[in-house]
């Protein structure tokens, strides 16, 4: 194994600053690793070799000049999920609809990564329009889990997780609407974090469900995750839902330990049908935290069982509205069509959308349109929003007495390809433990806490209060320090 | 809750989706199953609970009414059909 790609982000930064490694060497090492692994993993939809090498050479010039405190990721090769716009490069959202779309601007998160000096290696695979839990809904074929190529890497940010696990980038960005960062992080044995809603600007993120979508990092350890989050957080006038809450240094409390931390364990998160290896790994994690000085409190979140139905109404409704923009008029695919009943313009809309969208996207647009249609709006959409209030209140109450909540990230490890494709509800159940956090806008992290008897990674989820990322990261760092699960490497 | 073939056709029109015969059949069954699952919410009495559209307390953000420098590149290059500053679409009015 090439030594450079075995370095984590903070180790690589030190070597770059000390001029022991150049950014060009690091970038070439990762491009080589991509070439070596992509045929098996398919984590990328596009590799930006030319752009990456140019950015690396620029970084090396600046590294030679010194004083680079304003560019904390200077020279570090990363990947971004292919729903973040990057000027002059393809952004497909893993959809046929955007197959030939070249982004005319940078997403704010991409701009901030570039300003921090990161080298963007390419765009990571995902489920089409971020709808899915396995990348099997990518129009360009699924990614494979580097731990076991017969299993899914999780989704929707499966490519972003797989590339970190395959060590074909140092860290990456994904997005999380109902678990799309945390669930693939769990499947691939890496760290993934969804920050508080509003923490990272969504400008230039291709919208799925606007009241839930949030961008966040994947990394090999908690410190790297905090460094990535530092780079992309902050208020942005181009996103009216980005908050002006001050941004702390997310690495600030990493060494504070578990002592005195009040950890809530929701009994409802140990659901029927949970994999026994997952359950025992999480119980061991709780024990570890207790041994390191944390106070463990059993808590109850009785409305958790309603989170999944609420999510599928709200997310699908918002998606049906957001995806109305794909009409064949301004950008993306246009197909020829005519409708005898409604005329040529309707015919063009319908034909373009039929040709451009995959089955899961259509299913959600149908569900969302139904839930918003006349006569059903109150029964479905308003009802779901009212139950969402109950879920939010329940978290508020619980957080009066605990600092963070701990659970499994997903009830099972990565499943095999095809296993859940014919039953949408079984696929949706992959996100049952991650969705409540999105509905309440809370920050959540998934980190490795062991492997199953079949050697598949298990994820530990830690959820915090709104804008409580530093406490979540502190708890995760304390667990990481006490164990060595994060050091386990995929066999690839 | 059973959902009929007519419901599926009606919603597909609202959504401007032209579904294949196989999709119509598949979605009729699957959407019914999903709606059944969702009907679990009716167990809860929510008449006195206000709806949450958004978790943050957000208010309108206004900026000064002046034109900024363009942030994005050419939209002409990414348009399916562009003609003298306009998007071209199929005939709308007879």
Coordinates of C-alpha atoms in Angstrom, one line a residue, chain A residues 3-451:
Chain A
X3 CA 2.3 5.3 2.1
X4 CA 0.7 8.6 1.1
X5 CA -2.8 7.2 0.8
X6 CA -2.6 5.6 4.2
X7 CA -2.2 9.0 5.8
X8 CA -5.4 10.6 7.3
X9 CA -6.2 14.2 6.5
X10 CA -4.5 15.7 9.6
X11 CA -1.4 13.5 9.1
X12 CA -1.2 14.5 5.4
X13 CA -1.6 18.2 6.3
X14 CA 1.4 17.9 8.6
X15 CA 3.5 16.3 5.9
X16 CA 2.4 18.8 3.3
X17 CA 3.3 21.7 5.6
X18 CA 6.6 20.2 6.5
X19 CA 7.2 19.8 2.7
X20 CA 7.9 16.1 3.2
X21 CA 5.1 15.3 0.7
X22 CA 3.9 17.6 -2.1
X23 CA 0.3 18.0 -3.0
X24 CA 1.1 16.8 -6.5
X25 CA 2.6 13.6 -5.2
X26 CA -0.5 13.1 -3.0
X27 CA -2.8 13.8 -5.8
X28 CA -1.0 11.4 -8.2
X29 CA -1.0 8.7 -5.5
X30 CA -4.8 9.0 -5.1
X31 CA -5.3 9.1 -8.9
X32 CA -3.3 5.9 -9.1
X33 CA -5.4 4.4 -6.3
X34 CA -8.6 5.4 -8.2
X35 CA -7.3 3.6 -11.3
X36 CA -6.5 0.6 -9.2
X37 CA -9.8 0.3 -7.4
X38 CA -12.5 1.9 -9.6
X39 CA -13.2 -1.1 -11.7
X40 CA -14.2 -2.9 -8.6
X41 CA -15.7 -0.1 -6.5
X42 CA -17.2 2.4 -9.0
X43 CA -17.2 5.1 -6.3
X44 CA -16.8 7.9 -8.9
X45 CA -19.0 9.2 -11.7
X46 CA -16.3 11.5 -13.0
X47 CA -12.6 11.8 -12.2
X48 CA -11.2 15.3 -12.7
X49 CA -7.6 14.4 -13.3
X50 CA -6.6 17.6 -15.1
X51 CA -8.3 20.0 -12.7
X52 CA -7.0 18.1 -9.7
X53 CA -3.4 18.2 -10.9
X54 CA -3.7 21.9 -11.7
X55 CA -5.1 22.6 -8.2
X56 CA -2.3 20.4 -6.6
X57 CA 0.4 22.4 -8.5
X58 CA -1.2 25.6 -7.3
X59 CA -1.3 24.3 -3.7
X60 CA 2.4 23.3 -3.9
X61 CA 3.3 26.9 -5.0
X62 CA 1.5 28.2 -2.0
X63 CA 2.9 25.6 0.4
X64 CA 6.4 26.7 -0.7
X65 CA 5.5 30.3 0.2
X66 CA 4.4 29.3 3.8
X67 CA 1.7 31.1 5.9
X68 CA -1.3 29.1 4.8
X69 CA -3.4 29.3 7.9
X70 CA -6.3 30.6 5.9
X71 CA -6.3 27.5 3.8
X72 CA -6.6 24.6 6.3
X73 CA -7.0 21.9 3.6
X74 CA -4.2 23.2 1.3
X75 CA -3.2 20.4 -1.0
X76 CA -5.5 17.7 0.4
X77 CA -7.2 15.4 -2.2
X78 CA -10.9 15.0 -1.6
X79 CA -14.1 13.9 -3.4
X80 CA -17.5 15.5 -3.5
X81 CA -20.9 13.9 -4.1
X82 CA -22.2 14.4 -7.6
X83 CA -25.1 16.6 -6.5
X84 CA -22.8 19.5 -5.7
X85 CA -22.3 21.9 -8.5
X86 CA -18.7 22.5 -9.5
X87 CA -18.2 25.1 -12.2
X88 CA -17.2 23.8 -15.7
X89 CA -17.6 20.1 -14.7
X90 CA -20.4 17.5 -15.1
X91 CA -22.9 17.3 -12.3
X92 CA -25.3 14.5 -13.0
X93 CA -27.0 13.7 -9.7
X94 CA -26.6 10.1 -11.0
X95 CA -29.6 10.8 -13.3
X96 CA -30.0 10.4 -17.0
X97 CA -31.8 13.8 -16.9
X98 CA -28.5 15.6 -16.2
X99 CA -26.2 13.3 -18.2
X100 CA -24.8 16.2 -20.2
X101 CA -25.3 19.0 -17.6
X102 CA -22.1 21.1 -17.1
X103 CA -22.5 23.2 -14.0
X104 CA -22.2 26.9 -14.7
X105 CA -21.3 27.8 -11.1
X106 CA -19.8 26.4 -7.8
X107 CA -21.9 25.3 -4.9
X108 CA -20.9 27.2 -1.8
X109 CA -19.6 24.1 -0.1
X110 CA -17.4 23.4 -3.2
X111 CA -16.2 27.1 -3.3
X112 CA -15.3 26.8 0.4
X113 CA -13.4 23.6 -0.1
X114 CA -11.5 25.2 -2.9
X115 CA -10.8 28.3 -0.8
X116 CA -9.6 26.0 2.0
X117 CA -7.1 24.7 -0.6
X118 CA -8.5 21.2 -1.1
X119 CA -7.8 19.4 -4.4
X120 CA -11.1 17.9 -5.8
X121 CA -10.4 14.6 -7.4
X122 CA -13.8 13.9 -8.7
X123 CA -17.6 13.5 -8.2
X124 CA -18.9 10.6 -6.3
X125 CA -21.6 8.1 -7.2
X126 CA -25.0 8.2 -5.4
X127 CA -28.6 7.1 -5.8
X128 CA -30.4 9.2 -8.4
X129 CA -31.4 12.6 -6.9
X130 CA -30.2 11.2 -3.5
X131 CA -33.2 8.9 -3.3
X132 CA -32.1 5.5 -2.0
X133 CA -30.1 3.7 0.6
X134 CA -27.8 1.6 -1.6
X135 CA -26.6 3.4 -4.8
X136 CA -28.6 0.8 -6.7
X137 CA -30.8 3.7 -8.0
X138 CA -27.8 5.4 -9.7
X139 CA -28.6 5.6 -13.4
X140 CA -24.9 4.8 -14.0
X141 CA -24.7 1.5 -12.0
X142 CA -24.1 1.0 -8.2
X143 CA -21.0 1.5 -6.2
X144 CA -19.7 -1.6 -4.3
X145 CA -18.7 -1.8 -0.7
X146 CA -14.9 -2.1 -0.4
X147 CA -15.4 -4.4 2.6
X148 CA -17.3 -6.9 0.5
X149 CA -17.9 -6.3 -3.2
X150 CA -21.1 -8.3 -3.1
X151 CA -22.8 -5.8 -0.7
X152 CA -24.1 -2.3 -1.1
X153 CA -22.1 0.6 0.2
X154 CA -25.2 2.3 1.6
X155 CA -26.8 5.4 0.2
X156 CA -27.6 7.8 -1.0
X157 CA -24.0 9.1 -0.6
X158 CA -22.6 5.6 -1.2
X159 CA -19.8 6.7 -3.5
X160 CA -18.6 9.3 -1.1
X161 CA -18.4 6.6 1.7
X162 CA -16.9 3.9 -0.6
X163 CA -14.1 6.2 -1.8
X164 CA -13.1 7.0 1.8
X165 CA -13.2 3.3 2.7
X166 CA -11.3 2.3 -0.5
X167 CA -8.7 5.0 0.3
X168 CA -9.2 6.5 -3.1
X169 CA -9.5 10.0 -1.5
X170 CA -8.5 11.4 1.8
X171 CA -12.0 12.6 2.8
X172 CA -15.2 13.5 1.0
X173 CA -18.5 15.4 1.1
X174 CA -22.0 13.9 0.9
X175 CA -25.5 15.0 1.7
X176 CA -28.0 13.6 4.2
X177 CA -31.8 14.0 3.9
X178 CA -32.8 10.9 5.9
X179 CA -29.5 9.2 6.7
X180 CA -27.7 9.5 3.4
X181 CA -24.4 10.3 5.1
X182 CA -24.6 8.3 8.3
X183 CA -26.0 5.0 6.8
X184 CA -23.4 4.6 4.1
X185 CA -20.7 5.7 6.6
X186 CA -21.9 2.8 8.8
X187 CA -22.0 0.3 5.9
X188 CA -18.4 1.3 4.8
X189 CA -16.8 1.5 8.2
X190 CA -15.9 5.2 8.0
X191 CA -16.9 8.4 9.9
X192 CA -19.8 10.5 8.5
X193 CA -21.5 13.5 9.9
X194 CA -24.7 15.4 9.2
X195 CA -24.4 18.8 10.8
X196 CA -27.4 20.8 12.2
X197 CA -29.8 21.9 9.5
X198 CA -28.7 25.4 8.4
X199 CA -25.0 24.9 9.4
X200 CA -23.8 24.3 5.8
X201 CA -25.1 26.3 2.9
X202 CA -27.2 24.4 0.4
X203 CA -26.6 26.8 -2.4
X204 CA -25.6 24.7 -5.4
X205 CA -26.7 21.5 -3.8
X206 CA -29.2 19.9 -6.2
X207 CA -32.3 19.9 -4.0
X208 CA -34.2 16.8 -3.0
X209 CA -36.2 17.7 0.2
X210 CA -35.3 21.3 1.1
X211 CA -36.4 21.2 4.7
X212 CA -34.2 18.1 5.4
X213 CA -31.2 18.2 3.1
X214 CA -27.8 19.0 4.7
X215 CA -24.3 18.7 3.4
X216 CA -21.6 17.0 5.6
X217 CA -18.2 15.2 5.6
X218 CA -17.0 11.6 5.4
X219 CA -13.5 10.8 6.8
X220 CA -11.4 8.1 8.3
X221 CA -11.5 9.4 11.8
X222 CA -13.3 12.0 14.0
X223 CA -10.6 14.7 13.8
X224 CA -10.5 14.6 10.0
X225 CA -14.3 14.9 10.0
X226 CA -14.1 18.0 12.2
X227 CA -11.5 19.5 10.0
X228 CA -13.7 19.0 6.9
X229 CA -16.7 20.4 8.7
X230 CA -14.7 23.5 9.7
X231 CA -14.0 24.2 6.1
X232 CA -17.6 24.1 4.8
X233 CA -19.7 25.6 7.6
X234 CA -21.0 29.1 8.0
X235 CA -23.6 31.6 7.0
X236 CA -24.2 32.2 3.3
X237 CA -26.4 35.0 1.9
X238 CA -27.2 32.7 -1.1
X239 CA -29.1 30.2 1.1
X240 CA -31.9 31.8 3.1
X241 CA -32.0 28.8 5.4
X242 CA -28.3 28.9 6.3
X243 CA -28.1 30.3 9.8
X244 CA -25.9 33.1 11.1
X245 CA -25.1 31.1 14.3
X246 CA -21.4 31.5 15.0
X247 CA -19.2 28.6 13.9
X248 CA -16.9 27.2 16.6
X249 CA -13.7 25.4 15.9
X250 CA -15.1 21.8 15.6
X251 CA -11.8 20.3 16.7
X252 CA -11.9 22.4 19.9
X253 CA -13.4 19.8 22.2
X254 CA -12.0 16.6 20.7
X255 CA -9.7 16.0 23.6
X256 CA -12.3 16.7 26.4
X257 CA -13.1 13.0 26.9
X258 CA -16.2 11.2 28.1
X259 CA -16.1 12.1 31.7
X260 CA -19.3 13.7 32.9
X261 CA -21.0 13.4 29.5
X262 CA -24.6 12.5 29.9
X263 CA -25.6 10.0 27.2
X264 CA -29.2 9.0 26.5
X265 CA -30.0 5.6 25.2
X266 CA -33.4 5.5 23.6
X267 CA -35.0 2.1 24.2
X268 CA -37.1 2.5 21.0
X269 CA -33.9 2.4 18.9
X270 CA -33.3 -1.2 19.7
X271 CA -36.0 -2.4 17.2
X272 CA -37.3 -5.8 16.4
X273 CA -35.4 -7.4 13.6
X274 CA -32.1 -5.7 14.6
X275 CA -29.0 -7.7 13.7
X276 CA -27.7 -9.3 16.9
X277 CA -24.1 -8.4 16.1
X278 CA -25.2 -4.8 15.6
X279 CA -27.0 -4.8 18.9
X280 CA -24.1 -6.3 20.9
X281 CA -21.6 -3.9 19.2
X282 CA -23.7 -0.9 20.3
X283 CA -24.1 -2.3 23.9
X284 CA -20.3 -2.7 24.0
X285 CA -19.9 0.9 22.9
X286 CA -22.3 2.1 25.7
X287 CA -20.2 0.1 28.2
X288 CA -17.0 1.7 26.8
X289 CA -18.4 5.2 27.2
X290 CA -19.5 4.4 30.8
X291 CA -16.1 2.9 31.7
X292 CA -14.6 6.2 30.5
X293 CA -16.7 8.3 32.8
X294 CA -19.9 9.0 30.9
X295 CA -23.3 8.9 32.6
X296 CA -25.7 6.5 30.9
X297 CA -29.4 7.4 31.0
X298 CA -32.1 5.2 29.6
X299 CA -34.5 7.5 27.7
X300 CA -37.7 7.1 25.7
X301 CA -38.6 8.6 22.3
X302 CA -42.0 7.0 21.8
X303 CA -42.8 8.9 18.6
X304 CA -39.8 7.4 16.8
X305 CA -42.1 4.8 15.3
X306 CA -43.8 7.5 13.3
X307 CA -40.7 9.1 11.9
X308 CA -40.5 6.9 8.8
X309 CA -44.0 7.5 7.6
X310 CA -43.7 11.3 8.3
X311 CA -40.4 11.3 6.4
X312 CA -41.8 9.6 3.4
X313 CA -44.7 12.1 3.1
X314 CA -42.6 15.2 3.7
X315 CA -39.5 14.2 1.7
X316 CA -41.6 12.9 -1.3
X317 CA -43.8 16.0 -1.3
X318 CA -40.8 18.4 -1.2
X319 CA -39.2 16.3 -3.9
X320 CA -42.2 16.3 -6.2
X321 CA -42.1 20.1 -6.0
X322 CA -38.3 20.5 -6.3
X323 CA -38.1 18.1 -9.3
X324 CA -40.8 20.0 -11.2
X325 CA -37.9 22.1 -12.5
X326 CA -36.8 19.2 -14.7
X327 CA -39.0 20.1 -17.6
X328 CA -36.7 20.0 -20.6
X329 CA -36.9 23.8 -21.1
X330 CA -33.8 25.4 -19.5
X331 CA -31.2 22.6 -19.0
X332 CA -30.9 18.9 -18.9
X333 CA -32.6 16.4 -21.1
X334 CA -35.3 17.2 -23.6
X335 CA -37.2 14.5 -25.4
X336 CA -39.6 14.9 -28.3
X337 CA -43.1 14.1 -27.4
X338 CA -46.7 15.1 -28.2
X339 CA -49.9 14.7 -26.3
X340 CA -53.1 14.6 -28.4
X341 CA -55.1 15.6 -25.3
X342 CA -52.8 18.3 -23.8
X343 CA -50.7 19.5 -26.7
X344 CA -47.0 19.5 -27.8
X345 CA -45.6 21.4 -24.7
X346 CA -47.2 18.9 -22.3
X347 CA -46.0 16.1 -24.5
X348 CA -42.4 17.4 -24.3
X349 CA -42.5 17.8 -20.5
X350 CA -43.9 14.3 -20.0
X351 CA -41.6 12.6 -22.5
X352 CA -38.5 14.3 -21.1
X353 CA -39.4 13.3 -17.6
X354 CA -40.3 9.7 -18.6
X355 CA -37.0 9.3 -20.3
X356 CA -34.8 11.2 -17.8
X357 CA -36.0 9.8 -14.4
X358 CA -35.5 6.4 -13.0
X359 CA -38.1 4.3 -11.3
X360 CA -37.5 5.3 -7.7
X361 CA -37.5 9.0 -8.6
X362 CA -40.8 8.5 -10.4
X363 CA -42.2 6.5 -7.4
X364 CA -41.4 9.4 -5.0
X365 CA -42.7 12.1 -7.4
X366 CA -45.9 10.1 -7.6
X367 CA -46.2 9.7 -3.8
X368 CA -45.4 13.3 -3.2
X369 CA -47.8 14.6 -5.9
X370 CA -50.5 12.4 -4.5
X371 CA -49.9 13.7 -0.9
X372 CA -50.1 17.3 -2.1
X373 CA -53.0 16.9 -4.4
X374 CA -56.4 18.4 -3.8
X375 CA -58.4 16.5 -1.3
X376 CA -55.4 14.7 0.3
X377 CA -53.2 17.6 1.3
X378 CA -54.5 17.8 4.9
X379 CA -54.8 14.1 5.4
X380 CA -51.2 13.5 4.4
X381 CA -49.0 16.5 4.2
X382 CA -50.4 18.6 7.1
X383 CA -50.8 15.5 9.2
X384 CA -47.1 14.6 8.7
X385 CA -46.1 18.1 9.6
X386 CA -48.0 18.0 12.8
X387 CA -46.4 14.7 13.8
X388 CA -43.1 16.2 12.9
X389 CA -43.8 18.8 15.6
X390 CA -44.3 15.9 18.1
X391 CA -41.0 14.4 17.1
X392 CA -39.2 17.7 17.5
X393 CA -40.7 18.3 20.9
X394 CA -39.8 14.9 22.1
X395 CA -36.1 15.5 21.3
X396 CA -36.3 19.0 23.1
X397 CA -37.6 17.3 26.2
X398 CA -35.0 14.6 26.2
X399 CA -32.2 17.0 25.7
X400 CA -33.1 18.8 29.0
X401 CA -31.4 15.9 30.7
X402 CA -28.8 14.4 28.4
X403 CA -26.0 15.9 26.2
X404 CA -26.1 13.4 23.4
X405 CA -28.1 10.4 22.3
X406 CA -26.4 7.1 21.3
X407 CA -27.8 4.2 19.1
X408 CA -27.0 2.1 16.2
X409 CA -26.8 4.0 12.9
X410 CA -28.7 1.3 11.0
X411 CA -30.4 -1.9 12.2
X412 CA -28.4 -4.2 9.9
X413 CA -25.0 -4.1 8.2
X414 CA -24.7 -3.6 4.5
X415 CA -27.1 -5.9 2.6
X416 CA -26.5 -7.7 -0.7
X417 CA -27.3 -6.2 -4.1
X418 CA -30.9 -6.7 -5.2
X419 CA -32.1 -7.8 -1.8
X420 CA -34.4 -4.9 -1.2
X421 CA -35.0 -3.6 -4.8
X422 CA -38.4 -5.0 -5.2
X423 CA -39.8 -3.9 -1.9
X424 CA -39.6 -0.1 -1.5
X425 CA -40.7 -0.3 2.2
X426 CA -37.9 -2.7 3.2
X427 CA -35.4 -0.3 1.5
X428 CA -36.9 2.6 3.4
X429 CA -36.4 0.7 6.7
X430 CA -32.6 1.0 6.3
X431 CA -33.0 4.6 7.5
X432 CA -35.4 4.0 10.4
X433 CA -32.8 5.1 13.0
X434 CA -31.3 8.1 11.1
X435 CA -34.5 9.8 9.9
X436 CA -35.7 11.3 13.3
X437 CA -32.6 13.4 13.5
X438 CA -33.3 15.0 10.0
X439 CA -36.9 15.7 10.9
X440 CA -35.7 17.6 14.0
X441 CA -32.8 19.2 12.2
X442 CA -30.2 17.8 14.7
X443 CA -26.5 17.0 14.2
X444 CA -25.6 13.3 14.0
X445 CA -22.5 11.3 13.4
X446 CA -21.9 7.7 12.5
X447 CA -18.5 6.1 13.4
X448 CA -17.2 2.5 13.2
X449 CA -17.9 0.4 16.4
X450 CA -17.0 -3.1 15.2
X451 CA -17.7 -5.6 12.5

